[in-house]
Short mmCIF file of C-alpha atoms and ligand atoms in Angstrom, two decimals:
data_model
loop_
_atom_site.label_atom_id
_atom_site.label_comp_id
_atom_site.label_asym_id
_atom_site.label_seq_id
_atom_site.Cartn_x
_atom_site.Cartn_y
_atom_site.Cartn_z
CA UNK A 647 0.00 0.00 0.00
CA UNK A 648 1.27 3.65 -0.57
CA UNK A 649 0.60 5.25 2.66
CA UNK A 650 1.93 8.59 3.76
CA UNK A 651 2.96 10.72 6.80
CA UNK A 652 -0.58 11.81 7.31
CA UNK A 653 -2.16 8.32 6.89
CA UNK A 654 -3.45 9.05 3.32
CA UNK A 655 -3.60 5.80 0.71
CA UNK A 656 -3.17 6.86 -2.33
CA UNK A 657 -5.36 4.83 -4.51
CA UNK A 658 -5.91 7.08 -8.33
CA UNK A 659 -3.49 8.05 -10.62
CA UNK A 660 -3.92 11.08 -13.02
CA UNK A 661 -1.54 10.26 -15.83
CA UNK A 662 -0.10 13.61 -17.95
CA UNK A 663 0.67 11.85 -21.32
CA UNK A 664 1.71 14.98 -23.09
CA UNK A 665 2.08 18.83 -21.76
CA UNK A 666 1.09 19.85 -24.87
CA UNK A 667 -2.15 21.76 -25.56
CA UNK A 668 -4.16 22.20 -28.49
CA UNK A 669 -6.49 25.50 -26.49
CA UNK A 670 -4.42 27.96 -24.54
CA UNK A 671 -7.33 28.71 -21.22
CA UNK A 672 -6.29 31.95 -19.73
CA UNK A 673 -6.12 29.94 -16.53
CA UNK A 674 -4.15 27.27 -17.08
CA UNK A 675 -1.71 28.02 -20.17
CA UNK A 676 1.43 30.33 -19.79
CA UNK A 677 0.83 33.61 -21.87
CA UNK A 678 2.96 34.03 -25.21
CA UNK A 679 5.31 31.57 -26.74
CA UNK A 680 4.98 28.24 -24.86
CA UNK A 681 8.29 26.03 -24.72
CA UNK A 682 7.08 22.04 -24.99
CA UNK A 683 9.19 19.30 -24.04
CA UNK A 684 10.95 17.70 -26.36
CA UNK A 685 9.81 14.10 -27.87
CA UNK A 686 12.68 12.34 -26.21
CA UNK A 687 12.26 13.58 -22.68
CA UNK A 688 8.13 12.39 -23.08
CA UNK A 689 7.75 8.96 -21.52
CA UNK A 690 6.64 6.22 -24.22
CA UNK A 691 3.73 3.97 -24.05
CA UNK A 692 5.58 0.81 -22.72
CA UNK A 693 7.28 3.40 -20.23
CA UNK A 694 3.99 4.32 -18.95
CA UNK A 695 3.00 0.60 -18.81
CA UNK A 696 5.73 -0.50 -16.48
CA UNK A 697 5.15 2.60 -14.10
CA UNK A 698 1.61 1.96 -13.89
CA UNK A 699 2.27 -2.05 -13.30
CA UNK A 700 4.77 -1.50 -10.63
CA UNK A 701 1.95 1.28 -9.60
CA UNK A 702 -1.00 -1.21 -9.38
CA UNK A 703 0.99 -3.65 -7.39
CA UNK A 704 1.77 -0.81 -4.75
CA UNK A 705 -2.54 -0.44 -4.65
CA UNK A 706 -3.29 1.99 -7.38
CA UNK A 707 -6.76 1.01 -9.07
CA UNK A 708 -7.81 3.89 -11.37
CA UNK A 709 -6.09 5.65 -13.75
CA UNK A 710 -7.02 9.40 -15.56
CA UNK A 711 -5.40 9.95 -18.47
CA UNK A 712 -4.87 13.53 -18.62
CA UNK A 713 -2.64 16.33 -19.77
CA UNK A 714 -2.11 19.00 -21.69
CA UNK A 715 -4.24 17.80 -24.16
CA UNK A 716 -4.14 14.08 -23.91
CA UNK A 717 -5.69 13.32 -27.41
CA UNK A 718 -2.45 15.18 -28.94
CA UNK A 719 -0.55 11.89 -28.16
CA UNK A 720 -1.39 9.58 -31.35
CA UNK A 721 -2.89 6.37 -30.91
CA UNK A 722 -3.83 6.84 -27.37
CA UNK A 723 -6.45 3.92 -27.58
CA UNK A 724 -3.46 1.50 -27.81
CA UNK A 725 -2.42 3.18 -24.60
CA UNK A 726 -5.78 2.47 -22.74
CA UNK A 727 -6.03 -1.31 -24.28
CA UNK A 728 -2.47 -1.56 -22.58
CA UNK A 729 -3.51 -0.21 -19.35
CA UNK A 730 -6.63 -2.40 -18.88
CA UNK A 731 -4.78 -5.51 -19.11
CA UNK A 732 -2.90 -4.73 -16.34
CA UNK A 733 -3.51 -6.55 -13.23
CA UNK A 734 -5.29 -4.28 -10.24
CA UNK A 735 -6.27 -1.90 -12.47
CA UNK A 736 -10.17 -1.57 -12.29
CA UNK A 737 -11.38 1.90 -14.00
CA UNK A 738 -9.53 4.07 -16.86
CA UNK A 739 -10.89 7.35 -17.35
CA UNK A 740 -9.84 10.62 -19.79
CA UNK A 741 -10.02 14.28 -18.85
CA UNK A 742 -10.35 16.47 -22.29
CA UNK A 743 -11.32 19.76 -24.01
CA UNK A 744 -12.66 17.85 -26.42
CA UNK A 745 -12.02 18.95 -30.10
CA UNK A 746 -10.48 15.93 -31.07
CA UNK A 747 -12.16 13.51 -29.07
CA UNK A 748 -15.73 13.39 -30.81
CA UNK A 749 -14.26 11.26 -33.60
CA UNK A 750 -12.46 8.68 -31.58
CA UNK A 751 -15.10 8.26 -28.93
CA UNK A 752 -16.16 4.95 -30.58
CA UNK A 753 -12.45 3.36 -30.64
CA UNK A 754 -12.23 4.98 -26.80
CA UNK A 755 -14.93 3.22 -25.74
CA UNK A 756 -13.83 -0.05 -27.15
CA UNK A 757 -10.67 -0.41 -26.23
CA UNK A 758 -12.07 0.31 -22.68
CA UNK A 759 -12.32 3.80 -21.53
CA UNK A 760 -15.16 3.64 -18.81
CA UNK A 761 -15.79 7.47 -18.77
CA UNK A 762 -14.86 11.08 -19.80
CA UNK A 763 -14.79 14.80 -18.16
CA UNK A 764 -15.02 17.52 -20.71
CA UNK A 765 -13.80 20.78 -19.65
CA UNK A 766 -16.48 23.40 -20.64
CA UNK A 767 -16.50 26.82 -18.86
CA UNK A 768 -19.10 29.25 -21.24
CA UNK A 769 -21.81 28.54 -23.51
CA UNK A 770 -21.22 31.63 -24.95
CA UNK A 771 -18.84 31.50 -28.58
CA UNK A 772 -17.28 35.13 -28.29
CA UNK A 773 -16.35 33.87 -24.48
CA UNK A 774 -15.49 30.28 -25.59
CA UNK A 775 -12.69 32.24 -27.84
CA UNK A 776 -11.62 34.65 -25.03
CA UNK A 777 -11.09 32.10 -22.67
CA UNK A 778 -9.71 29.14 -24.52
CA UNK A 779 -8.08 30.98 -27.71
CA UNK A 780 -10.04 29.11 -30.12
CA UNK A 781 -13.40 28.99 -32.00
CA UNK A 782 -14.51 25.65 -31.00
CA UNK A 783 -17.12 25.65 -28.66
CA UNK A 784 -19.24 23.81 -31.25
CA UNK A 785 -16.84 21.02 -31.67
CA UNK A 786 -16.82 19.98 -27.99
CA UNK A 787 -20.76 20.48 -27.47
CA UNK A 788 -19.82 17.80 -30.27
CA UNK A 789 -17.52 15.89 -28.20
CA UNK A 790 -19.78 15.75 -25.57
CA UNK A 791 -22.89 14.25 -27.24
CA UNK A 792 -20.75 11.57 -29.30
CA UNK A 793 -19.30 10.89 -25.74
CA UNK A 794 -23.04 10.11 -24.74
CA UNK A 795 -23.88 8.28 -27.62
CA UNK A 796 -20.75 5.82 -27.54
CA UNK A 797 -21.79 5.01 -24.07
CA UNK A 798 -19.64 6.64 -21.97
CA UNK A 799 -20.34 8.14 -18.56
CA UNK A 800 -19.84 12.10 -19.36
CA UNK A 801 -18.99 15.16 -16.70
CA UNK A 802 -18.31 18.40 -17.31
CA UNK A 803 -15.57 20.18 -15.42
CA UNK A 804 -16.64 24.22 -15.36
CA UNK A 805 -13.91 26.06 -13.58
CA UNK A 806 -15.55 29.52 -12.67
CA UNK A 807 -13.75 32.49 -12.35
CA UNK A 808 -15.48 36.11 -11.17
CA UNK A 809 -16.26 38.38 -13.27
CA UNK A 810 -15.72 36.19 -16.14
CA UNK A 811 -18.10 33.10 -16.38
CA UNK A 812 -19.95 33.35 -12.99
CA UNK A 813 -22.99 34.61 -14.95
CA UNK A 814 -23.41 31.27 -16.60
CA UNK A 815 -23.45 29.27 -13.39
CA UNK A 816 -27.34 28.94 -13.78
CA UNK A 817 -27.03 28.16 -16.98
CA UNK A 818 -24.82 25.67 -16.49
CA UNK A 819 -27.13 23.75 -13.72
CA UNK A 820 -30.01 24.22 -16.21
CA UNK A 821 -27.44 22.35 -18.67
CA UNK A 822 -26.96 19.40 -16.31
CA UNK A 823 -31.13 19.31 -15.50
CA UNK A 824 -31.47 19.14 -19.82
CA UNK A 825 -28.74 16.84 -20.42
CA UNK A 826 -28.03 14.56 -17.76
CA UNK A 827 -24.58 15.24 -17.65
CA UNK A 828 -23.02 15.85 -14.09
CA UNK A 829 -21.74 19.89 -14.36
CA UNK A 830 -19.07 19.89 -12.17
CA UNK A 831 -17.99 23.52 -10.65
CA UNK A 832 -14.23 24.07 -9.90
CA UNK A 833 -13.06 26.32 -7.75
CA UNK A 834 -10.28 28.69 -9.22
CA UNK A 835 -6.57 27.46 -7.96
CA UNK A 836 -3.04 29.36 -8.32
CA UNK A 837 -2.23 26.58 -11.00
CA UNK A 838 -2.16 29.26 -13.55
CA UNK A 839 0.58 29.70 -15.62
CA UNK A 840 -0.68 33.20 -16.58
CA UNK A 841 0.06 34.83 -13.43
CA UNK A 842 -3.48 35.83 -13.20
CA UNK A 843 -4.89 34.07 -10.37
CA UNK A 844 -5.90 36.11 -7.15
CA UNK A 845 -8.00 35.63 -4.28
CA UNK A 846 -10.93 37.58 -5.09
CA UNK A 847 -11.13 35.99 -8.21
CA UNK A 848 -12.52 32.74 -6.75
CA UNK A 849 -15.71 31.86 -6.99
CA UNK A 850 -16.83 30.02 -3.77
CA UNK A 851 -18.46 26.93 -3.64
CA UNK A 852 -20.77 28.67 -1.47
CA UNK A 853 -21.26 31.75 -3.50
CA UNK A 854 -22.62 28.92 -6.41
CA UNK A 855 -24.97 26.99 -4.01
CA UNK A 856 -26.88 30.59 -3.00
CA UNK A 857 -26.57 32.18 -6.77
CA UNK A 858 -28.43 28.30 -7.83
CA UNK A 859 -30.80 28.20 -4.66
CA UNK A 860 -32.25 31.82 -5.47
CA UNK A 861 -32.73 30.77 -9.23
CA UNK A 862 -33.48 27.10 -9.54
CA UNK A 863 -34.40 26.57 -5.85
CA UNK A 864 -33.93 23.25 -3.68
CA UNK A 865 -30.21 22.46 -3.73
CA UNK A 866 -30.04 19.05 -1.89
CA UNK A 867 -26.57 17.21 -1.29
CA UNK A 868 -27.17 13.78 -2.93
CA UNK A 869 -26.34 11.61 0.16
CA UNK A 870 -28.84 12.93 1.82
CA UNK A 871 -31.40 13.24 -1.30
CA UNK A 872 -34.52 11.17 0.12
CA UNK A 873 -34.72 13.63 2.82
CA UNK A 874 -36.13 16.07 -0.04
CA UNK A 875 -39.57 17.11 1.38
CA UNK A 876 -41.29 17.77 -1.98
CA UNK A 877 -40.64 14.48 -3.69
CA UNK A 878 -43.33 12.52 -4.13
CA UNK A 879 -40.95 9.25 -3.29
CA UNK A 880 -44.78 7.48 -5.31
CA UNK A 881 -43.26 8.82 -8.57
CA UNK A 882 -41.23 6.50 -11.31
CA UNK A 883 -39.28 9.67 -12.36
CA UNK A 884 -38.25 10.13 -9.11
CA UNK A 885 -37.07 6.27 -8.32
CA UNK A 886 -35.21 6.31 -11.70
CA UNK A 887 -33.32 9.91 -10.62
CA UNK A 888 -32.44 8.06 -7.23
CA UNK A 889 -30.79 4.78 -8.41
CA UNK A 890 -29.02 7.13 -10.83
CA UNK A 891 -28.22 9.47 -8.07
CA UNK A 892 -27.14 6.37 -6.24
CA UNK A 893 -24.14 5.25 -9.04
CA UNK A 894 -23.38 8.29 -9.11
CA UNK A 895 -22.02 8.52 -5.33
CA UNK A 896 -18.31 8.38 -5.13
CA UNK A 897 -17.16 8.82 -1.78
CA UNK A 898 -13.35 9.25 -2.77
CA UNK A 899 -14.47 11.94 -5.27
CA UNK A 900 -13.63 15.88 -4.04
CA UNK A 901 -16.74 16.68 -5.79
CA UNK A 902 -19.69 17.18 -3.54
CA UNK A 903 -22.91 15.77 -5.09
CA UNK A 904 -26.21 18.17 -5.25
CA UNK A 905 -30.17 17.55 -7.27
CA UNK A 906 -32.80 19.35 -6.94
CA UNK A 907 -36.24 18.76 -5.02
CA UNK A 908 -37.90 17.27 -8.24
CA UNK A 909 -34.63 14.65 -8.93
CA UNK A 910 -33.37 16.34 -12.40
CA UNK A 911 -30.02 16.86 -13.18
CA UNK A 912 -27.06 16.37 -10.93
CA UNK A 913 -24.51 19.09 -9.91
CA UNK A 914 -20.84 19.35 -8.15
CA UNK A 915 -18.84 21.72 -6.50
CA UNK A 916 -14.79 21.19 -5.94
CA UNK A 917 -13.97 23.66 -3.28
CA UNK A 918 -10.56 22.94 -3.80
CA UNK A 919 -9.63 27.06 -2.26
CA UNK A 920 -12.44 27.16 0.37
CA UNK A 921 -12.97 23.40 1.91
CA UNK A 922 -9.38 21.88 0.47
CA UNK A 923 -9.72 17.66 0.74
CA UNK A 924 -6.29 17.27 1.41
CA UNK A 925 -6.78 15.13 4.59
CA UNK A 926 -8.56 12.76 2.23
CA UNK A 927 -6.71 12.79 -1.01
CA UNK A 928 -6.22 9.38 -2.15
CA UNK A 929 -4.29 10.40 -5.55
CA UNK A 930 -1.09 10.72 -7.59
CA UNK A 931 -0.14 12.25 -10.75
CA UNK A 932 2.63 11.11 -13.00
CA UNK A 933 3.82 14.19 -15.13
CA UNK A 934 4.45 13.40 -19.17
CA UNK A 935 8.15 13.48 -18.47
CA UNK A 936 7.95 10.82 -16.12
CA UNK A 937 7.87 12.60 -12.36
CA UNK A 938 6.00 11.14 -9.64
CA UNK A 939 4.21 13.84 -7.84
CA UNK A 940 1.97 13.51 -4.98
CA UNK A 941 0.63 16.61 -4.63
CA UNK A 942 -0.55 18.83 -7.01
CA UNK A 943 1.91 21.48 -5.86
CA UNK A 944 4.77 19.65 -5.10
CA UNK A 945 7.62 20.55 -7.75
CA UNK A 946 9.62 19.78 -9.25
CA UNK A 947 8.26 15.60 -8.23
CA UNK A 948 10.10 12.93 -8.19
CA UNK A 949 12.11 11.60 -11.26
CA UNK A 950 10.87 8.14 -12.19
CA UNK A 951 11.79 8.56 -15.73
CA UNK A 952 15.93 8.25 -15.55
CA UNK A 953 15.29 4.97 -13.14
CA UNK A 954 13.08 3.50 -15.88
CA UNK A 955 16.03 4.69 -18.84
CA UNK A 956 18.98 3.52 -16.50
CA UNK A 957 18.08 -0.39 -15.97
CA UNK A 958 16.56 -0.42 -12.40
CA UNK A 959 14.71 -3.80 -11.65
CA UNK A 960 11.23 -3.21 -10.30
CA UNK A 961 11.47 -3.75 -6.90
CA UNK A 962 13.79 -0.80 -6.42
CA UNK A 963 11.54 1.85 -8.59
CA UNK A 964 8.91 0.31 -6.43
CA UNK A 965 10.79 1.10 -3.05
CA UNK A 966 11.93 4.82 -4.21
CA UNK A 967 8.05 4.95 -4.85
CA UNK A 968 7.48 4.17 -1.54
CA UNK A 969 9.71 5.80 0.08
CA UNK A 970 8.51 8.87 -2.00
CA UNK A 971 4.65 8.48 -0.97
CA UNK A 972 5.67 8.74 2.15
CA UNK A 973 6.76 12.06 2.29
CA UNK A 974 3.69 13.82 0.58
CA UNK A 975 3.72 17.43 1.80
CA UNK A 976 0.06 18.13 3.55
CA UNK A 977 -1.19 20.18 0.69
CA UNK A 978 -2.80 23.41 -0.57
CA UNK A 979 -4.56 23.56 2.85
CA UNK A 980 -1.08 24.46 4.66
CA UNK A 981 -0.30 26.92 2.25
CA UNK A 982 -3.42 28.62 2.89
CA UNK A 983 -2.69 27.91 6.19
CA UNK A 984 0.44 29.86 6.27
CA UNK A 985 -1.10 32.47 3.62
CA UNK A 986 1.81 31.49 0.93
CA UNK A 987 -1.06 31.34 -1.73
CA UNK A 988 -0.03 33.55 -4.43
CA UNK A 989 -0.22 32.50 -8.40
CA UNK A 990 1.50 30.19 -10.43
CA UNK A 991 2.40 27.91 -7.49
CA UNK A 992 2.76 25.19 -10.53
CA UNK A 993 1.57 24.66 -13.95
CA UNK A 994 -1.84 22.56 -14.27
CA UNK A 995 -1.21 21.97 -17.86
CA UNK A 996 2.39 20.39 -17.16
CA UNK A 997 1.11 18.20 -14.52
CA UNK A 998 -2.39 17.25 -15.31
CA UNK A 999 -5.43 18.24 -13.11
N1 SAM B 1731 -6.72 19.60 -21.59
C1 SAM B 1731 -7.60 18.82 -20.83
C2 SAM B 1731 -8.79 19.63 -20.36
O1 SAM B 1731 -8.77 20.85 -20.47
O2 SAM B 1731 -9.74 19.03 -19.88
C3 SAM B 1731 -6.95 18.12 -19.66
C4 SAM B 1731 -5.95 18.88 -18.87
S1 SAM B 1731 -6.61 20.24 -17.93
C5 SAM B 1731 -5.15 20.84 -17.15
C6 SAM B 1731 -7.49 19.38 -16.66
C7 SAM B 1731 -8.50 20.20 -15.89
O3 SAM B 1731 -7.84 21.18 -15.12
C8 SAM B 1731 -9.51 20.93 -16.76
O4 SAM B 1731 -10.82 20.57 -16.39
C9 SAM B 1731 -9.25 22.38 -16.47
O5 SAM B 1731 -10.40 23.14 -16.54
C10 SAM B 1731 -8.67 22.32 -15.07
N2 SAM B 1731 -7.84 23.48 -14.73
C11 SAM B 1731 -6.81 24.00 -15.44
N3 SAM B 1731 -6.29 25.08 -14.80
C12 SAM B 1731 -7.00 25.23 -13.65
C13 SAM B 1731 -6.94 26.16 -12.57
N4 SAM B 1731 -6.03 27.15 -12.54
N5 SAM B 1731 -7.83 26.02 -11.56
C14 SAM B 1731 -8.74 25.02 -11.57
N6 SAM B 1731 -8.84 24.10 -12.56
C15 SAM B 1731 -7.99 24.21 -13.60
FE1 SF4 B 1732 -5.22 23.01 -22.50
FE2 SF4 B 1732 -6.79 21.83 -20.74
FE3 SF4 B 1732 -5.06 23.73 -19.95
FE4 SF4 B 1732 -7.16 24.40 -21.41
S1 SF4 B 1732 -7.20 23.51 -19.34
S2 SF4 B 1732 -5.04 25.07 -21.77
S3 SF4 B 1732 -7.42 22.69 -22.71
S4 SF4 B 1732 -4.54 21.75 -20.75
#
């Protein structure tokens, strides 16, 4: 088991398979000319393999491909028929903006992708462009219903920032009630390579539930759903909302789970700035050049790559692994702790969120 100084297991890896990006978001992306890794210094597909069977033996049982933009890397079905096979490993999942991923949904699916989060953060195309710096908002609405239609279980991750796509928020619940598609709402973090992030620029968690509560009405946290007072608990709408409701439960998941009174549509909020989960993170990211890091702002991570390229037998990448685990700093919730939040404390798109 990978246990740490806190008593965490970690139990999910998010797997960067390239830093490059094919959408430069205002809050992730550096501004200007980006500098890429080079081709070499980008762990291969067997690389990847061996980490993630050395990985699974040490207790990891999910895996989310990630990135950058992980559909950049060609051929990244024969990467997910790969990862299934390996022993312990129970779920692979993919976290996208989804331009390219509409067309290769189908071969996804079969060679065993169990579900998808599409990042979407405005319904609006002028906005789509501002934020992203590209005209493709159409495209991933694209993405998302081929997702659907392949049978894949869709999300969406919505990262709102004031000022700039707070005014959708209702919209975006509205979206989830139409579709069926869990909207989840992410709290703005200093992972920014822009230098933009600042503390009044995050939208709390709380600031959503009120803004939904005065426009939809009934918020109710999904573990605690059949306490709803309006449902008529009679109704087959309702029963089918509930057992869906039910799967969709995930107590390891950061995101807290809300419906509304009448069952439709499912919401989440990931307070990663104002209720941090670090006491009950159970993940690990492995960046596309092959460092473990345990923490989303630990840097520069631990170098598994130059093990891997220098001949060292399992058992000893497994130990360093170990060892490594071990010593994951407490989180984001000391830094706030010790008010060291400022911007750019790392660079999502380099290590994967
Ligand atoms: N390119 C893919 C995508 O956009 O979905 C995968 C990589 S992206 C880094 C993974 C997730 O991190 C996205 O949902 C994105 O919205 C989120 N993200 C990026 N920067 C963030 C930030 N500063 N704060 C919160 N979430 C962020
Ligand atoms: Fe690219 Fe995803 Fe970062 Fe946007 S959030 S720049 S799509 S890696």
């Amino acid at each position: 088991m990978l246990v740490d100084n806190f008593g965490r297991i970690a139990k999910k890896l998010r797997i960067s398979v390239t830093d490059k990006c094919n959408m430069r978001c205002m809050y992730c992306m550096p501004r200007g000319k980006v500098s890429w890794l080079n081709e070499h210094d980008v762990l291969n597909y067997n690389e990847i393999a061996r980490l993630v069977t050395i990985l699974a033996d040490l207790g990891i049982d999910r895996i989310r491909l990630t990135g950058g933009e992980p559909l950049l890397r060609p051929d990244l079905q024969n990467l997910i028929v790969a990862l299934t096979k390996i022993e312990g490993i129970k779920s692979i999942s993919m976290t996208t903006n989804g331009i390219l991923f509409g067309e290769k949904a189908r071969a996804f699916k079969a060679a065993g992708l169990e579900g998808v989060n599409v990042s979407l953060d405005t319904f609006k195309p002028a906005r789509f462009k501002e934020i992203t710096g590209v005209n493709r908002l159409d495209t991933v609405i694209e993405a998302i219903n081929a997702a659907e239609e392949v049978g894949l279980s869709v999300k969406i991750n919505t990262v709102v920032i004031r000022g700039w796509n707070d005014d959708e928020i209702v919209d975006f619940a509205n979206y989830a009630r139409d579709t069926g598609h869990v909207v989840r709402f992410i709290e703005f973090m200093p992972l920014d390579g822009s230098g933009i992030w600042r503390s009044n620029l995050v939208y709390t968690k709380r600031e959503m539930i009120e803004l939904i509560n005065r426009s939809l009405g009934g918020l109710v946290p999904l573990d605690n759903f059949s306490k709803c007072d309006l449902n008529d608990t009679n109704d087959m709408n309702y029963k089918n909302n509930s057992i869906k409701h039910e799967n969709q439960i995930n107590k390891s998941d950061p995101a807290t789970l809300f419906s509304f009174c009448d069952g439709r549509g499912t919401i989440g909020f990931i307070p990663s700035m104002t209720e941090p989960f670090c006491s009950s993170c159970d993940r690990m990211r492995l960046t596309s050049d092959g460092r473990l890091l345990t923490c989303l702002f630990e840097n520069p991570g631990y170098d598994l790559r130059n093990m891997l390229r220098s001949g060292k037998p399992n058992y000893y990448i497994k130990r360093k692994i170990s060892e490594n685990v071990m010593k994951k700093p407490e989180g984001i919730i000391k830094i706030i702790r010790t008010n060291a939040l400022k911007s750019s404390l790392n660079l999502m798109h380099t290590i994967g969120g």
